[in-house]
Coordinates of C-alpha atoms in Angstrom, one line a residue:
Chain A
X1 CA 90.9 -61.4 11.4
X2 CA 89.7 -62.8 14.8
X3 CA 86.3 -61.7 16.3
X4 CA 87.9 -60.0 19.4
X5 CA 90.6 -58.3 16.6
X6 CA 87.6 -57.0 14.7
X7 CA 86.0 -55.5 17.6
X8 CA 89.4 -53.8 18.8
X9 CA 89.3 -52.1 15.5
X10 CA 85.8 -51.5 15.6
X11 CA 85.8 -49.8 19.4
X12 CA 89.2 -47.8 18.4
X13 CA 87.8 -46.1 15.2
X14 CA 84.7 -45.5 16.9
X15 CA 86.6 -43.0 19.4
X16 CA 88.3 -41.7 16.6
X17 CA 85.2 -40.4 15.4
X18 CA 83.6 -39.3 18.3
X19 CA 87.4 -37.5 19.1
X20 CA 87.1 -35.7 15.4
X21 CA 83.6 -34.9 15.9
X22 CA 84.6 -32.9 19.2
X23 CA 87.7 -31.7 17.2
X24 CA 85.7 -30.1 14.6
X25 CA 83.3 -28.4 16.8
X26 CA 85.7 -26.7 18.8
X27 CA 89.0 -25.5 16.5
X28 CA 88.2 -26.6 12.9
X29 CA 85.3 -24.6 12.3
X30 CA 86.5 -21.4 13.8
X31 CA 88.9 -21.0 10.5
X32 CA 87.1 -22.6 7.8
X33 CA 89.1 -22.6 4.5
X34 CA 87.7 -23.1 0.8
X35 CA 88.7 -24.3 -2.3
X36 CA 87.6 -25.2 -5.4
X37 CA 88.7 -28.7 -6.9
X38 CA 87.4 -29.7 -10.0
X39 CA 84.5 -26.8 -10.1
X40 CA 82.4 -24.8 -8.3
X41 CA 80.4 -27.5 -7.3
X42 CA 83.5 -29.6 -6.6
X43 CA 84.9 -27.8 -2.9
X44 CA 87.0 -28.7 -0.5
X45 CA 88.3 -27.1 3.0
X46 CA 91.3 -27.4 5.5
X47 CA 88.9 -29.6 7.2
X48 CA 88.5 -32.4 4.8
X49 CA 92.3 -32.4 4.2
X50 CA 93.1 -32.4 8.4
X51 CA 90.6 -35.1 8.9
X52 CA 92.0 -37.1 6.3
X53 CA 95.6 -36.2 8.0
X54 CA 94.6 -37.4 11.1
X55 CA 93.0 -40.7 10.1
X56 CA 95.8 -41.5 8.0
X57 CA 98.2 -40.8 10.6
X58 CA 96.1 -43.6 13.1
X59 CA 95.6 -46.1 10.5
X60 CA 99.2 -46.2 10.2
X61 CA 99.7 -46.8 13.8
X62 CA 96.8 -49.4 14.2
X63 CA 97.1 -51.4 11.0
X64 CA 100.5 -50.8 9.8
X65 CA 100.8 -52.8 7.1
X66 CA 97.7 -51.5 5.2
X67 CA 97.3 -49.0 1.9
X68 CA 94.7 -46.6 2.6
X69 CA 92.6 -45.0 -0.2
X70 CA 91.7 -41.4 1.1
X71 CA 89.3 -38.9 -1.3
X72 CA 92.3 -35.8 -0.5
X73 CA 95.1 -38.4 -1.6
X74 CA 96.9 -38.2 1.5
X75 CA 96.7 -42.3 1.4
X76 CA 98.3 -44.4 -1.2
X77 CA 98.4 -45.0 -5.3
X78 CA 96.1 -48.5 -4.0
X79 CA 96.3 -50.7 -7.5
X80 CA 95.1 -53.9 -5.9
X81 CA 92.3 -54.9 -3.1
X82 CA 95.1 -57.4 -1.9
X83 CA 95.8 -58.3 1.9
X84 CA 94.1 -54.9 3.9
X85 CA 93.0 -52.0 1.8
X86 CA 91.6 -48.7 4.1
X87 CA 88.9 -46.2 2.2
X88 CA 88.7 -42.9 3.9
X89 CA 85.9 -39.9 2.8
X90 CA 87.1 -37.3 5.6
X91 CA 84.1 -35.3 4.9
X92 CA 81.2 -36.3 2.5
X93 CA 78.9 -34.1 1.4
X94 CA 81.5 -31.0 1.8
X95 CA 78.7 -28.9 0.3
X96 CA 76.6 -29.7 2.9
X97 CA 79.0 -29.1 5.6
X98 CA 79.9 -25.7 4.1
X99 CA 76.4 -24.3 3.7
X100 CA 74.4 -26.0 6.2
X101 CA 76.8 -27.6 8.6
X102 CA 74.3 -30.6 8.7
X103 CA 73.4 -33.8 6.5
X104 CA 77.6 -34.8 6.3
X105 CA 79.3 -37.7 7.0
X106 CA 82.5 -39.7 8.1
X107 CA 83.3 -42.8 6.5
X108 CA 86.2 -45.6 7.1
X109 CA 86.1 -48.9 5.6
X110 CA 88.0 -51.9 5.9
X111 CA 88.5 -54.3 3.2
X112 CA 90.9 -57.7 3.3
X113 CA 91.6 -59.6 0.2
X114 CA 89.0 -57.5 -1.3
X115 CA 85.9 -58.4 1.0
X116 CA 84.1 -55.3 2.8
X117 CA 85.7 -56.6 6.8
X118 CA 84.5 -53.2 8.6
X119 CA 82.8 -50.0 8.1
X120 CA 81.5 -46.9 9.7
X121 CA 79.4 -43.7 8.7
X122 CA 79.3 -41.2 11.1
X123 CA 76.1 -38.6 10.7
X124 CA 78.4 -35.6 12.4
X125 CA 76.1 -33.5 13.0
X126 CA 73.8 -36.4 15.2
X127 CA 76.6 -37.9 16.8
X128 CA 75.3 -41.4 15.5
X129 CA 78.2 -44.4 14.3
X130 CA 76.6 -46.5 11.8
X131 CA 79.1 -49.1 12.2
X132 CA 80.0 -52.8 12.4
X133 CA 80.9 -55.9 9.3
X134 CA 79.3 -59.3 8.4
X135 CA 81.2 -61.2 11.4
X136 CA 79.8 -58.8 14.0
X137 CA 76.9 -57.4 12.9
X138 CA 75.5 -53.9 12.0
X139 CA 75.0 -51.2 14.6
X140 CA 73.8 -47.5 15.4
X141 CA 75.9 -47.0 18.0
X142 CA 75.0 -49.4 20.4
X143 CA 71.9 -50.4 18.7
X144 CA 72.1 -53.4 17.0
X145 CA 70.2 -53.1 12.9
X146 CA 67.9 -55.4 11.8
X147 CA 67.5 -56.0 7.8
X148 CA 65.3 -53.3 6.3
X149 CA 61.3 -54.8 5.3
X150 CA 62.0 -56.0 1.6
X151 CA 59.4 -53.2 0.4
X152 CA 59.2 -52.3 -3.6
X153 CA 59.9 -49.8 -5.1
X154 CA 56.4 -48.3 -5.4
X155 CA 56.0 -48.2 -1.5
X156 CA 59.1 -46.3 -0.7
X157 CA 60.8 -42.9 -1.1
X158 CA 64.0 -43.3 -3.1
X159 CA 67.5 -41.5 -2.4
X160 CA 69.0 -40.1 -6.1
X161 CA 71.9 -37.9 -7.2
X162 CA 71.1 -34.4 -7.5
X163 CA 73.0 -33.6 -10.2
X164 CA 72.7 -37.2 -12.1
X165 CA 68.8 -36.5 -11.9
X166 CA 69.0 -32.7 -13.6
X167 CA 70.9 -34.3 -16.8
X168 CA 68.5 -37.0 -16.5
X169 CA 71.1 -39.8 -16.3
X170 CA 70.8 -43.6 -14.5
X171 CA 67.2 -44.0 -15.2
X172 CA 66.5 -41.6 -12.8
X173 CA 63.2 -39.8 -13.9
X174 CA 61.6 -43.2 -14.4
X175 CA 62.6 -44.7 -11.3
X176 CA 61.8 -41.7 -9.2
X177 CA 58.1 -41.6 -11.5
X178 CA 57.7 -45.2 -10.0
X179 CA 58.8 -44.4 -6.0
X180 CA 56.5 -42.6 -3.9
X181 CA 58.8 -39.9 -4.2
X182 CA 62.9 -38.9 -4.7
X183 CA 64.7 -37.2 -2.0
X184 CA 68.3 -35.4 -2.6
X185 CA 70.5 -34.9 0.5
X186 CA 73.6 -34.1 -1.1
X187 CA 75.7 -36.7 0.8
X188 CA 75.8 -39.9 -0.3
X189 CA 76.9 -41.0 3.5
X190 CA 73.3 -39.7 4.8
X191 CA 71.7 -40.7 1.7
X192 CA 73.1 -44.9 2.7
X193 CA 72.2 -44.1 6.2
X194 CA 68.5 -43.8 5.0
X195 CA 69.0 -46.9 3.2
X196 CA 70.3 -48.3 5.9
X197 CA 67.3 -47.5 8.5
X198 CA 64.8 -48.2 6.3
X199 CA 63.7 -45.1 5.6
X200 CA 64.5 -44.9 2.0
X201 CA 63.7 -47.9 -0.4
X202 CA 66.9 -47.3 -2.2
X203 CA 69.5 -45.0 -3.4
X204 CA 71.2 -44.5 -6.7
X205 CA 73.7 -42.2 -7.8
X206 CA 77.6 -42.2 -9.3
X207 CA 80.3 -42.2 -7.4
X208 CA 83.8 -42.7 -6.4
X209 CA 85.3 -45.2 -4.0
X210 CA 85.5 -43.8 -1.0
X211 CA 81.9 -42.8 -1.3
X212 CA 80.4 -46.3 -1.5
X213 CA 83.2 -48.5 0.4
X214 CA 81.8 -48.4 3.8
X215 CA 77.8 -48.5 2.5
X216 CA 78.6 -51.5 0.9
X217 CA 79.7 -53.7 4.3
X218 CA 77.2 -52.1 6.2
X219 CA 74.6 -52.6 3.6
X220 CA 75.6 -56.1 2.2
X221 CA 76.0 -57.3 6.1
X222 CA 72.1 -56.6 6.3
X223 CA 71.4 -58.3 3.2
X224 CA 70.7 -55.4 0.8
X225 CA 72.0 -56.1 -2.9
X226 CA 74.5 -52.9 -3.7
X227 CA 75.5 -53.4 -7.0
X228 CA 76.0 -51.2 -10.4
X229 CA 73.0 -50.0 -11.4
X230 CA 72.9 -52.7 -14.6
X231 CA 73.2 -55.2 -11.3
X232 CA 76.7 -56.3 -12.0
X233 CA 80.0 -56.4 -9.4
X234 CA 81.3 -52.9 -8.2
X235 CA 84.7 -52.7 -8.9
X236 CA 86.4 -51.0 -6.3
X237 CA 89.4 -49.4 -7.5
X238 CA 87.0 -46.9 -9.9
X239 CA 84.2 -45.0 -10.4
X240 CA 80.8 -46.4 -10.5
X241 CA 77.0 -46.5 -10.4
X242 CA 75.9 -47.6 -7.4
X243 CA 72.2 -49.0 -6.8
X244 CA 71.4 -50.5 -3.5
X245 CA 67.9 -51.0 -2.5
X246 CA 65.6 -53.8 -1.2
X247 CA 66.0 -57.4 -2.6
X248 CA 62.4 -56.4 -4.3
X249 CA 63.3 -52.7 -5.1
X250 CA 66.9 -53.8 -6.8
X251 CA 65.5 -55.9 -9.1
X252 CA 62.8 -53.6 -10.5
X253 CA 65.4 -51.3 -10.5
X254 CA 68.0 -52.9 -12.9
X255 CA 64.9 -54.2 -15.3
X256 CA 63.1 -50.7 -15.6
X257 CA 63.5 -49.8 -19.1
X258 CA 63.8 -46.0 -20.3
X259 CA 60.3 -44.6 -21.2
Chain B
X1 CA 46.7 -6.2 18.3
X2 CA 48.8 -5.3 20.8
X3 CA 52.2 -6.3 21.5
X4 CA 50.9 -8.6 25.0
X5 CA 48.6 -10.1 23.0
X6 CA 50.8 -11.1 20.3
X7 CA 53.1 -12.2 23.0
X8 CA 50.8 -14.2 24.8
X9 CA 49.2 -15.9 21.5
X10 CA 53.1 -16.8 20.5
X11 CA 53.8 -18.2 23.9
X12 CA 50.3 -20.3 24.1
X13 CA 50.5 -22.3 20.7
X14 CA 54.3 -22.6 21.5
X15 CA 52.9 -24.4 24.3
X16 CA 50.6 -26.6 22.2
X17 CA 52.8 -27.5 19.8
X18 CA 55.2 -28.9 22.6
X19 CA 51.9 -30.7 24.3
X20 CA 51.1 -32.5 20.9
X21 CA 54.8 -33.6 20.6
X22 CA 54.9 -35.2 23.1
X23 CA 51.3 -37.0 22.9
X24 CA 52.7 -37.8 19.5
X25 CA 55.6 -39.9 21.4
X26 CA 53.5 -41.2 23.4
X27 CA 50.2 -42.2 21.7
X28 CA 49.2 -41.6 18.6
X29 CA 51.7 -43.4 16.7
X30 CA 51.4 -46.8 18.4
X31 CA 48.5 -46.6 16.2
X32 CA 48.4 -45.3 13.1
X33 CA 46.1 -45.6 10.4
X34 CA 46.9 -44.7 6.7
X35 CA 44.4 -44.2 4.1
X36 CA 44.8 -42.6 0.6
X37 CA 43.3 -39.0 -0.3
X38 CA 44.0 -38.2 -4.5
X39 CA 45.8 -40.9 -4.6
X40 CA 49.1 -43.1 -3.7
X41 CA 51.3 -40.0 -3.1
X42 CA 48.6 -38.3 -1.3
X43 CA 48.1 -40.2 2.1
X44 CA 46.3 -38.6 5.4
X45 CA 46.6 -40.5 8.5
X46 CA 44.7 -40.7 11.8
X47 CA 47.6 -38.4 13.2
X48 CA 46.8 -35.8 10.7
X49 CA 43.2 -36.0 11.4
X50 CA 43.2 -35.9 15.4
X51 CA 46.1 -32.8 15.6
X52 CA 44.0 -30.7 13.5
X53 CA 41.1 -31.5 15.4
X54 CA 43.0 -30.6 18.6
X55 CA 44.3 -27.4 17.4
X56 CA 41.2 -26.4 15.9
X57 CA 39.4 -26.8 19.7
X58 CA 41.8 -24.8 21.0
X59 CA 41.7 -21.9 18.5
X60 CA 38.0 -21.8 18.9
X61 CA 39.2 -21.3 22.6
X62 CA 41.9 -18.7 21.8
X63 CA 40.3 -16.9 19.8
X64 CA 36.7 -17.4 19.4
X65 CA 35.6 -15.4 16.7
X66 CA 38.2 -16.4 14.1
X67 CA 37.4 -18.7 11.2
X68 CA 40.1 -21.4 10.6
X69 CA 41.5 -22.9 7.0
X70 CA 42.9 -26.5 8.0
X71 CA 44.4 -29.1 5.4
X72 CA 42.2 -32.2 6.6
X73 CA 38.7 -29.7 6.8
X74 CA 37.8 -29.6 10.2
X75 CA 38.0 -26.0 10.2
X76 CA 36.0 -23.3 7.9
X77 CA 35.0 -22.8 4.5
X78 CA 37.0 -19.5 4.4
X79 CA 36.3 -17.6 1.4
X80 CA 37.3 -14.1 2.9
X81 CA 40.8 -12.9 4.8
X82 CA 38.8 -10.1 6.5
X83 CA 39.0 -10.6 10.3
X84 CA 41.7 -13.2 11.8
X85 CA 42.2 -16.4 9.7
X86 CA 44.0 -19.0 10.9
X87 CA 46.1 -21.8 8.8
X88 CA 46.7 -25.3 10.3
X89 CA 48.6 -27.9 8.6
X90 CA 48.3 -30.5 10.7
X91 CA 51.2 -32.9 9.6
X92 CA 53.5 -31.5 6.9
X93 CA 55.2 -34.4 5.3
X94 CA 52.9 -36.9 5.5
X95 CA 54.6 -39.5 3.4
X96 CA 58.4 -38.3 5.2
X97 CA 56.1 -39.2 8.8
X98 CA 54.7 -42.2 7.7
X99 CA 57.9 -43.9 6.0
X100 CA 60.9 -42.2 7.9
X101 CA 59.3 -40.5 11.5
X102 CA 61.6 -37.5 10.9
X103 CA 61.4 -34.0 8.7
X104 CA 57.8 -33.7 8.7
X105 CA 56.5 -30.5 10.9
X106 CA 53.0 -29.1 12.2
X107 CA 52.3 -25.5 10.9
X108 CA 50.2 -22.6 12.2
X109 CA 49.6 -18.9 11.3
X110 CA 47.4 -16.4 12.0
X111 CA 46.8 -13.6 9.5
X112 CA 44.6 -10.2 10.7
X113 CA 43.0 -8.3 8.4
X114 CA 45.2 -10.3 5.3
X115 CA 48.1 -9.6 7.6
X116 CA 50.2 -12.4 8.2
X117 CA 50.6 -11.7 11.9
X118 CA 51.7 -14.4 13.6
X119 CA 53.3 -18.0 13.1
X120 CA 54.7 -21.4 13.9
X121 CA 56.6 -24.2 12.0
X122 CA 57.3 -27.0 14.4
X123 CA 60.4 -29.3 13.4
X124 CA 58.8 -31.9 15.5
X125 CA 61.9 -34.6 15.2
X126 CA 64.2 -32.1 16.5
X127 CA 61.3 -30.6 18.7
X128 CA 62.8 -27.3 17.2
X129 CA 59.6 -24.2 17.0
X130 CA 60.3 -21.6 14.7
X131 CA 58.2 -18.4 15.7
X132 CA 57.3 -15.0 15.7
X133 CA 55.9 -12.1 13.5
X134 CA 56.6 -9.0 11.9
X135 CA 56.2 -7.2 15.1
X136 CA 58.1 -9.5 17.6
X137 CA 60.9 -11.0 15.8
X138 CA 61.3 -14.3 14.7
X139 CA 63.0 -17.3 16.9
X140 CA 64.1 -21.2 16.6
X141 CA 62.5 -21.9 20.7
X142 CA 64.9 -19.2 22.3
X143 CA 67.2 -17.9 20.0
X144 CA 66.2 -14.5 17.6
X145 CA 67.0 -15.0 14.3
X146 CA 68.3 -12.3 11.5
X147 CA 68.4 -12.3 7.8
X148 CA 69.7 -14.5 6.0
X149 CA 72.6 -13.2 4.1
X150 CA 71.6 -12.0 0.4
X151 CA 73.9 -14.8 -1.5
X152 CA 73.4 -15.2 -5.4
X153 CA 71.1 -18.2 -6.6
X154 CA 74.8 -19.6 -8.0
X155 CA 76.4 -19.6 -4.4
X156 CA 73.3 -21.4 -2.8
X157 CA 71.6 -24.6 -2.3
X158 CA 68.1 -24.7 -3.6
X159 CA 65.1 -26.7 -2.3
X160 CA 62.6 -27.6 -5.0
X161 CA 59.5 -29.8 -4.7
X162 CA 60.4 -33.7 -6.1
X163 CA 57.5 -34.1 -8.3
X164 CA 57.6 -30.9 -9.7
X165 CA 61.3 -31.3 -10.8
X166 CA 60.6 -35.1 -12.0
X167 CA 58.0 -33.4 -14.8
X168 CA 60.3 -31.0 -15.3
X169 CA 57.6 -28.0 -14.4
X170 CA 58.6 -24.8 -13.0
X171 CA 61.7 -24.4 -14.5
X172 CA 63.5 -26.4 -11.4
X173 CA 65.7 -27.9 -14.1
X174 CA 66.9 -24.5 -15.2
X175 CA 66.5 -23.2 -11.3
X176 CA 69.2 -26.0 -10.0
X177 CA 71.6 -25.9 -12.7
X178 CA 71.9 -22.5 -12.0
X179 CA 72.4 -22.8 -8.4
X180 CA 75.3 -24.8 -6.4
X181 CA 73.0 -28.1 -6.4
X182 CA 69.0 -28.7 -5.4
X183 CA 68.0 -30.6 -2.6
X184 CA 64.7 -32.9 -2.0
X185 CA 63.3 -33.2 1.5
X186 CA 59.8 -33.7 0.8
X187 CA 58.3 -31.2 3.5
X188 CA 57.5 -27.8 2.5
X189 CA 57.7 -27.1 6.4
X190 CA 60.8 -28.4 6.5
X191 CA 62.5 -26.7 3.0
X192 CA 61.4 -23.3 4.1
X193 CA 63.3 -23.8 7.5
X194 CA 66.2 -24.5 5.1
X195 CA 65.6 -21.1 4.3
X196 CA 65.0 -19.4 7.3
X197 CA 68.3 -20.5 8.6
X198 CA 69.8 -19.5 5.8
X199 CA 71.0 -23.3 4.8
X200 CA 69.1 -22.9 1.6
X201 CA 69.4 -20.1 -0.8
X202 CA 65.6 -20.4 -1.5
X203 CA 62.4 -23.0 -2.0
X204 CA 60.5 -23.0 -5.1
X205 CA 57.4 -25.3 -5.6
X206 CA 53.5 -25.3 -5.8
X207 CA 51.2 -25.5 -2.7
X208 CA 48.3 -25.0 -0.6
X209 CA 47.8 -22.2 1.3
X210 CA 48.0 -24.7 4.9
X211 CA 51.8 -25.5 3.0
X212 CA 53.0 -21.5 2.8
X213 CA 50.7 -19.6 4.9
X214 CA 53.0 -19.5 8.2
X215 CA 56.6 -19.4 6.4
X216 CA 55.4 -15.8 4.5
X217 CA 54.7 -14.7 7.8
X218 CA 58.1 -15.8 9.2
X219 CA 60.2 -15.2 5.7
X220 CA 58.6 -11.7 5.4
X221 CA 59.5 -11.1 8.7
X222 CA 63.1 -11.7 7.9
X223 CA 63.1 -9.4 4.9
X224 CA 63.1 -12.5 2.2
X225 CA 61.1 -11.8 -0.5
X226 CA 58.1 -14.2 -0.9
X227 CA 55.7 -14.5 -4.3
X228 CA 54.4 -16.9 -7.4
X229 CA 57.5 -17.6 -9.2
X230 CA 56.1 -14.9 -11.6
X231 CA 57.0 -12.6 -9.0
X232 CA 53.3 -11.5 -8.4
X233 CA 51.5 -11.3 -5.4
X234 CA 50.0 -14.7 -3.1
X235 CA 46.7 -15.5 -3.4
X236 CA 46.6 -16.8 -0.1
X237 CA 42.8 -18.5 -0.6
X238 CA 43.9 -20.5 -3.4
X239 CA 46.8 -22.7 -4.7
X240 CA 50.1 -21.1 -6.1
X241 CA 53.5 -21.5 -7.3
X242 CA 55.7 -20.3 -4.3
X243 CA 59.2 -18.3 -4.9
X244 CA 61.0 -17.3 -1.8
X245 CA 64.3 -16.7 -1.8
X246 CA 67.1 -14.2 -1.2
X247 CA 66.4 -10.9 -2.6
X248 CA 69.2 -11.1 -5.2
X249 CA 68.4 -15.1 -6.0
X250 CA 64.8 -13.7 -5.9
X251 CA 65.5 -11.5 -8.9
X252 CA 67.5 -13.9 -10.6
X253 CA 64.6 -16.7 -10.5
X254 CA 62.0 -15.1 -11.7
X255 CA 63.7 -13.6 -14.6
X256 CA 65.3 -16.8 -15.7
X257 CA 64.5 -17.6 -19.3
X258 CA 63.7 -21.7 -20.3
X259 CA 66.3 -23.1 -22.3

């Protein structure tokens, strides 16, 4: 795609956002609607599945030719990252969003011929796009992002899967022992956006997707490794661990051994 | 003492609080200076040091005859609660303010007689104070808060302390397996407001009395139950485990067997 194509697409999902966001606060919350998926820790409301609707519905208009990926599977059966691919998480971190109506997220990505094109991650409740692609650079709304300090692990506060880190799973006890200190949001959206402003050193956790698609052009764009956590290639038709961290951080990551 | 009194104490720290903001903005962190206290978890800076020394001039103002219990130790050697005692944490969430500027908070109470009587948890990012006492209410600035509703440990979020959870101590691991999923924020200021808003079913962890002192005045107030995770009374001159929860989460946590 051409830079002034990119930055259409970039500008028009932006008001998207900032047009759900308004959305939400006005109608969607007033008749909140809950179900359970896969458990009770697995939830999902009317709002994730309208929100996935509606982007669906405007990718379709603005990219026509594109499968789409959504978490509610309002998208497509995608079986290949040929030609343009759309990821969408309507809501991520739906706990969050039921409970405490804070620390959730947005996220769209764009991926052509299988390399991360565009990306955003909305923090809802802040109003701030975390937006932008390797061609045009990374952005906080109109802020441009600077690659984070290439700290190690031992001087920053790492981002980690709740639940992964209770069954003691991905090396988390060790890496967290070897942090400052572990922090769980519950979103993995707000947990990459800490990433992302250099507040955290890293996050790790499993997950699908939709959960990582956007993170990873926003991240890679800035020069932060995102990778499984044994340091190999995502594959981004499945499941994964996902590690991304400083250059420093990443490394010491994928080498700590169990203790 | 009397209801004016109370109401002019609330309003004048409110006003403090807002002063030191904005000083914060504007000087002190063009400057800051980090040193280590226990060790590399445990880090004081300059910021810490300065806002206790201004709160503790003005207390000696306020209310001349009180002694004063501060984190850093520019107050008292209090070894009695007979009288009014104050609690000053200066800066809660010192490593969240030095690596990420945001959910750190400045904490104050006064307790009369043992009393907890009066008390302040600035969310200083958000420049949000929450305030009051058992005979005025509690607020967030403005706005009265009630209750929290009385949700089951299994239908809440719990907030635990990170390095208490990564040695396993306790029983967090038992605590958030139970519950809908634990969360990490790494400010006891900023877990109990969690709480208070009734985002959080409850926040278990071990502390200082500068970490609890002002949210059991401001939980109690709100009818939330607020012990050692034995259930047993606060020693509020010493360190202790702290439970606070819902009533029926409470119940639930300090009955729960290891497994």
């Amino acid at each position: 795609m051409e830079e002034q194509d990119l930055l259409r697409f970039d500008k028009t999902v932006q008001q998207w956002l900032v047009d759900i966001r308004q959305t939400l606060e006005k109608n969607l919350l007033a008749n909140l609607l809950i179900s359970e998926k896969k458990g009770r820790r697995d939830l999902v409301t009317n709002v994730d599945k309208n929100v996935e609707k509606i982007l669906t519905e405007k990718i379709h208009i603005l990219d026509p030719k594109a499968q789409i990926l959504g978490e509610e599977g309002f998208g497509d059966a995608v079986r290949t990252m040929r030609d343009h691919v759309w990821f969408i998480d309507p809501i991520d971190g739906t706990m969050n969003f039921i409970k405490q109506r804070d620390d959730f997220a947005i996220m769209l990505a764009l991926y052509i011929e299988g390399q991360g094109t565009l990306a955003w991650i909305m923090d809802v409740d802040k109003g701030i796009i975390y937006h932008g692609g390797p061609k045009i650079g990374i952005f906080a709304n109109q802020q441009k992002l600077k690659t984070p300090q290439n700290i190690r692990l031992e001087d920053g506060l790492i981002e980690v899967s709740g639940g992964r880190l209770l069954n003691q799973q991905l090396k988390l006890v060790e890496i967290g022992r070897k942090s400052l200190g572990i922090r769980i949001i519950g979103s993995a959206g707000m947990s990459f956006i800490k990433v992302i402003e250099g507040k955290a050193v890293g996050y790790v956790s499993k997950m699908q997707p939709w959960d990582f698609a956007a993170a990873k052009v926003l991240l890679e764009s800035l020069k932060m490794p995102f990778t499984t956590i044994d340091g190999t290639e995502i594959d981004m038709l499945s499941s994964n661990t996902v590690l991304t961290a400083t250059p420093c951080a990443h490394q010491e990551i994928v080498h700590l051994e169990l203790t």
